[in-house]
Coordinates of C-alpha atoms in Angstrom, one line a residue:
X1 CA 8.8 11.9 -120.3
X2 CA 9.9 15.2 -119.7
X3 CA 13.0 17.5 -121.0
X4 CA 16.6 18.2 -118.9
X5 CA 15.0 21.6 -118.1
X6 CA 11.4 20.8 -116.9
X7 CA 11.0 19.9 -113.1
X8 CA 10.2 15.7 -113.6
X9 CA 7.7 15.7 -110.8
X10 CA 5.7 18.7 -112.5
X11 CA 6.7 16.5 -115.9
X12 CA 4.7 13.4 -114.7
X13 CA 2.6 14.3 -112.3
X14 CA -1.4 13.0 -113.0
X15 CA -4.4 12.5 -110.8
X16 CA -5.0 9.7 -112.2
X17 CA -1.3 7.6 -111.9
X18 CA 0.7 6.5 -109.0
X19 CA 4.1 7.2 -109.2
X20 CA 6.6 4.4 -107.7
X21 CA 10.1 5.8 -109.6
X22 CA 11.5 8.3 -111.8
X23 CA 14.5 7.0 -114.1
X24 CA 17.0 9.0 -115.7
X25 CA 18.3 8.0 -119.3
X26 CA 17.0 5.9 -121.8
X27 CA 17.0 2.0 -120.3
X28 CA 17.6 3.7 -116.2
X29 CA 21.7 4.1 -116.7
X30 CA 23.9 7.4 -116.0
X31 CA 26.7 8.2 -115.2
X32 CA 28.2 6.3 -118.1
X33 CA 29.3 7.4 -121.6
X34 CA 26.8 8.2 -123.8
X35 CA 26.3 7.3 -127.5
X36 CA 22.7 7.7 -127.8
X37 CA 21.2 11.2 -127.2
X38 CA 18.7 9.9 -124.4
X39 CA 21.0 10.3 -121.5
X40 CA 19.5 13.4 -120.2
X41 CA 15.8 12.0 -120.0
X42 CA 13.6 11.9 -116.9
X43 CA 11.2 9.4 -116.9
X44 CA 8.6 8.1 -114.7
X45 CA 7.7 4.5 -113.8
X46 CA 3.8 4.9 -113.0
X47 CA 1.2 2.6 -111.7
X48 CA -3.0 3.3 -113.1
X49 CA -5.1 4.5 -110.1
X50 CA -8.6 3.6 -109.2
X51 CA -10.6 4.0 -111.7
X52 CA -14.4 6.2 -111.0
X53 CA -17.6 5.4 -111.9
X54 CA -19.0 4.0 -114.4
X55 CA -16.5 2.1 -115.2
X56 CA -18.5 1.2 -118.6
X57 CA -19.4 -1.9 -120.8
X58 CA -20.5 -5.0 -119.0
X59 CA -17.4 -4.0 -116.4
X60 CA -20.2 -2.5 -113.7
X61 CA -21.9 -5.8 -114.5
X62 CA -19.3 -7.8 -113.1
X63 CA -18.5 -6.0 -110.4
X64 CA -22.0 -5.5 -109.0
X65 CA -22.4 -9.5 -109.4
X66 CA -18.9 -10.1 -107.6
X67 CA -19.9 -7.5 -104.4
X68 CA -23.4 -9.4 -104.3
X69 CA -22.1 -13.0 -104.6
X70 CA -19.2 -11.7 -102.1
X71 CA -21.4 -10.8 -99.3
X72 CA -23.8 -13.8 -99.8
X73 CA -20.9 -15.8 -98.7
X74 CA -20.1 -13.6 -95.4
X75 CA -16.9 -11.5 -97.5
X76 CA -17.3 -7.5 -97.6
X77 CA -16.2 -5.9 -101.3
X78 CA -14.5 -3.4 -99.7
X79 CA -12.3 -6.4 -98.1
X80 CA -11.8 -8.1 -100.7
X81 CA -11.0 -6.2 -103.5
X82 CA -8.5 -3.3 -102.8
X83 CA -9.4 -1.3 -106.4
X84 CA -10.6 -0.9 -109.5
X85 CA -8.9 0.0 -112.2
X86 CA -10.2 -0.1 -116.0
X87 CA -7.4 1.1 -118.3
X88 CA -7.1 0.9 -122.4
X89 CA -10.6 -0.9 -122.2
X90 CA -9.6 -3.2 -120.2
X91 CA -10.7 -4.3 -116.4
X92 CA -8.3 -5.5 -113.5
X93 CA -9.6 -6.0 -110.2
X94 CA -6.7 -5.8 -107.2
X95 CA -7.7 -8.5 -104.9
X96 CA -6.1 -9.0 -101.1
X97 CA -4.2 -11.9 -101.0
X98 CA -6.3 -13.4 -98.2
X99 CA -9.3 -13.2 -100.1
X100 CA -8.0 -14.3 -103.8
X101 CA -9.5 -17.6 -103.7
X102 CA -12.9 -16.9 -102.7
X103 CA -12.9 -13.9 -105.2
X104 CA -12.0 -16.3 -107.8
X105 CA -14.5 -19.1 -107.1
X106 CA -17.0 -16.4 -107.1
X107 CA -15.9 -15.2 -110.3
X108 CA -15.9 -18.9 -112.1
X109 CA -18.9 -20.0 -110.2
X110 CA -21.8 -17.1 -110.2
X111 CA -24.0 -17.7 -113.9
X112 CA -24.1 -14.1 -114.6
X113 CA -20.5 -14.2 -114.1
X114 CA -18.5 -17.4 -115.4
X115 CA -15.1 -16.8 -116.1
X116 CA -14.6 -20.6 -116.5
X117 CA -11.0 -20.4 -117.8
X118 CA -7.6 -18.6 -116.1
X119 CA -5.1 -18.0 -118.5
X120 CA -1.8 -18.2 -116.3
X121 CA -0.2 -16.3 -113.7
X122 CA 1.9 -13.7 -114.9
X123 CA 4.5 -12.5 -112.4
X124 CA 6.0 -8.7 -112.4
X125 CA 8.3 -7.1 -110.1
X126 CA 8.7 -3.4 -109.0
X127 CA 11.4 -3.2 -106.9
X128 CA 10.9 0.6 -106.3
X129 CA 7.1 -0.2 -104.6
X130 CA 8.2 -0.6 -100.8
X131 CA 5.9 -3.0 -99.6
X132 CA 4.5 -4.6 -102.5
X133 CA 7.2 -5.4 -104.9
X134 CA 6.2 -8.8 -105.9
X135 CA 2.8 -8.6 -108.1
X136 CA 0.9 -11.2 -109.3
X137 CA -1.8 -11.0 -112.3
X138 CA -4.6 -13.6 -113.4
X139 CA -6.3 -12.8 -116.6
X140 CA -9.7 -14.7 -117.3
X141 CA -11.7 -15.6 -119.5
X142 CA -14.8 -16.1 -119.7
X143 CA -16.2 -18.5 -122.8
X144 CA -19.7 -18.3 -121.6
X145 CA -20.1 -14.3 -121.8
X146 CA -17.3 -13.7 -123.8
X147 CA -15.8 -11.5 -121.6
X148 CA -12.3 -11.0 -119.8
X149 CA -11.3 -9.3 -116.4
X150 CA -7.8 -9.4 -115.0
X151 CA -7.1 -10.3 -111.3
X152 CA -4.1 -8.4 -109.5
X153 CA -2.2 -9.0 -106.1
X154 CA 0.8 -8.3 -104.3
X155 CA 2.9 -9.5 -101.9
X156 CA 6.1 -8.4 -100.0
X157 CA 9.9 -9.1 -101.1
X158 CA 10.0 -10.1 -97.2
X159 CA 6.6 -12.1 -97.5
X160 CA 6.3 -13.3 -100.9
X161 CA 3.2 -16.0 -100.1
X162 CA -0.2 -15.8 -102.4
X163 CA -2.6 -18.6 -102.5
X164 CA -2.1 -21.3 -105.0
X165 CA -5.4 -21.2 -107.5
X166 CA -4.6 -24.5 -108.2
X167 CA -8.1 -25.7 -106.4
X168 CA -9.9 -23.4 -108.4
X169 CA -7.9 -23.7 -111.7
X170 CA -6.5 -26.6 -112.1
X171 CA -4.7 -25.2 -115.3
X172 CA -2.7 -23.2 -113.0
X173 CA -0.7 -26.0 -112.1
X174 CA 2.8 -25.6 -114.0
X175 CA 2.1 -21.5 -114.6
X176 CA 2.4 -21.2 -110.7
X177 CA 5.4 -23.1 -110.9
X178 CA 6.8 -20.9 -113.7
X179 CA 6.3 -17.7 -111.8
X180 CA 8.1 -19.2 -108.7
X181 CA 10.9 -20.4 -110.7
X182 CA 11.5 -17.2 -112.1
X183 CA 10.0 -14.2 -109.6
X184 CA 10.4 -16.3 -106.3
X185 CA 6.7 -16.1 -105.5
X186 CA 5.5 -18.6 -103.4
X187 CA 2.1 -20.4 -103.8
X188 CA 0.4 -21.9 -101.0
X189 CA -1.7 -24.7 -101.1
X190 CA 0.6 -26.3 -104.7
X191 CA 0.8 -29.6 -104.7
X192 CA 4.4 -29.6 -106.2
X193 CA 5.9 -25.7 -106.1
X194 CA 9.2 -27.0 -107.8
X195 CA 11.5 -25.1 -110.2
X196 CA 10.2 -25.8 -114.0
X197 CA 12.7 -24.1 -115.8
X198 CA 16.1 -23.7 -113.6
X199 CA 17.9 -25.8 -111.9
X200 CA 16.8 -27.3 -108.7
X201 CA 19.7 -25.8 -107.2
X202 CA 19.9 -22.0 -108.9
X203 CA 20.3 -19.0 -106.6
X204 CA 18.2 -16.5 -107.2
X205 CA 15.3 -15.8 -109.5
X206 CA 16.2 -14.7 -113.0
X207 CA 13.1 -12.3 -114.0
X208 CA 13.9 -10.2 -111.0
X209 CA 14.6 -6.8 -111.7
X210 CA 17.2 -6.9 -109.3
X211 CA 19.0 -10.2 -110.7
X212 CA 22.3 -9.5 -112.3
X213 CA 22.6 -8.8 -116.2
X214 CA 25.2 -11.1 -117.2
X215 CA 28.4 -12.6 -114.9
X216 CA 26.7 -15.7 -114.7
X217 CA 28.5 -18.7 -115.5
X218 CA 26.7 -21.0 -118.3
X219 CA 27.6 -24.6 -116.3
X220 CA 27.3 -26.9 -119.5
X221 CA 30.0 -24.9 -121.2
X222 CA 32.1 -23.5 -118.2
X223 CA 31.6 -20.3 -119.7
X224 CA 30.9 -16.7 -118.5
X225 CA 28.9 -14.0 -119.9
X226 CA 30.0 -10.6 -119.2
X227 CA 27.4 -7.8 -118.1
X228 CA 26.1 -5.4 -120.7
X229 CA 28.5 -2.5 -119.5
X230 CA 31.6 -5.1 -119.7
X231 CA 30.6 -6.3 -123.5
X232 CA 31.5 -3.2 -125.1
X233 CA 33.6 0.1 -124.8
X234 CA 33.2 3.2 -126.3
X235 CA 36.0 5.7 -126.8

């Protein structure tokens, strides 16, 4: 966060951080009456880079197992898993798509490792990213160890296909299904990638960045809501 006078890229700029968008003003908005104070901010929207070694804790552990148990069954680290990234103590591994269901049976299935249990499929969407808007992130657990590690992968707007980890974790089931309802990503290899919340027949995916805020009619009621800009006036 920087001030109106300080250059934002010299404001934001770290080794450490990728930067996919600045914003100006508190929630992104300008141009527009302002109430607050915060309409002058510059902020950035940055992504954690690769993290160096030694990434600490058991996290070398795991990924020394993983790149062993990897190439045992014919699959190179290095094209598998596109970074490393440890962050507030915590690990995430970004996998290629191609390669998340081996790296995830490898994960569940290796003793040393076990991560026995996946705890959903969150989905996230930067629309700024050009290339890899769509991300989707897998945190496990594992109840043998007592450990966690987070799983990360992305996919195009224009290409928005992951594997389904459905044949891995069967638990993953209606959490796909979720994250397609709402985000739009596709899982291949679902047995049943139907919407679980919306409509069979809704346009668009709500939890889209890029989805409207507001305007859409409420069917059971023949209402409308109004978007946030139309709700109130200030003079």
């Amino acid at each position: 966060m920087s001030s109106p006078e300080q250059d934002p890229q010299e404001a934001i700029r770290r080794a450490d951080e990728e930067v996919i968008d600045v914003r100006r003003g508190m929630f992104g908005v300008y141009d527009t009456p302002d109430t607050s104070g915060y309409g002058r901010l510059v902020r950035a929207v940055t992504l954690p880079g690769s993290s160096p070694r030694p990434y600490g804790g058991y996290f070398d552990e795991v990924v020394d197992v993983l790149s062993a148990a990897l190439k045992s069954n014919g699959v190179e680290y290095t094209d598998a898993i596109e970074k490393v990234v440890v962050y507030r103590g915590e690990l995430t591994l970004h996998v290629r798509r191609e390669k998340l269901i081996q790296v995830a049976q490898r994960l569940r299935d290796e003793p040393p490792l076990r991560f026995e249990l996946c705890l959903g499929v969150n989905g996230v969407h930067y629309p700024h990213e050009t290339g890899r808007e769509l991300h989707a992130v897998y945190p496990l657990k594992s109840i043998t160890h007592n450990r966690r590690v987070r799983l990360e992968v992305v996919a195009p707007e224009s290409d928005p296909h992951i594997p389904s980890l459905f044949s891995v974790y069967p638990t993953n089931d209606w959490h796909e299904r979720e994250t397609y309802d709402f985000f739009g990503i596709i899982f291949d290899g679902h047995p049943s990638l139907t919407r679980i919340e919306m409509p069979d027949d809704w346009h668009g995916y709500p939890q889209r960045k890029d989805y409207p805020l507001g305007g859409i009619p409420v069917e059971y009621k023949g209402a409308k809501i109004p978007p946030p800009d139309e709700r109130r006036a200030y003079n």
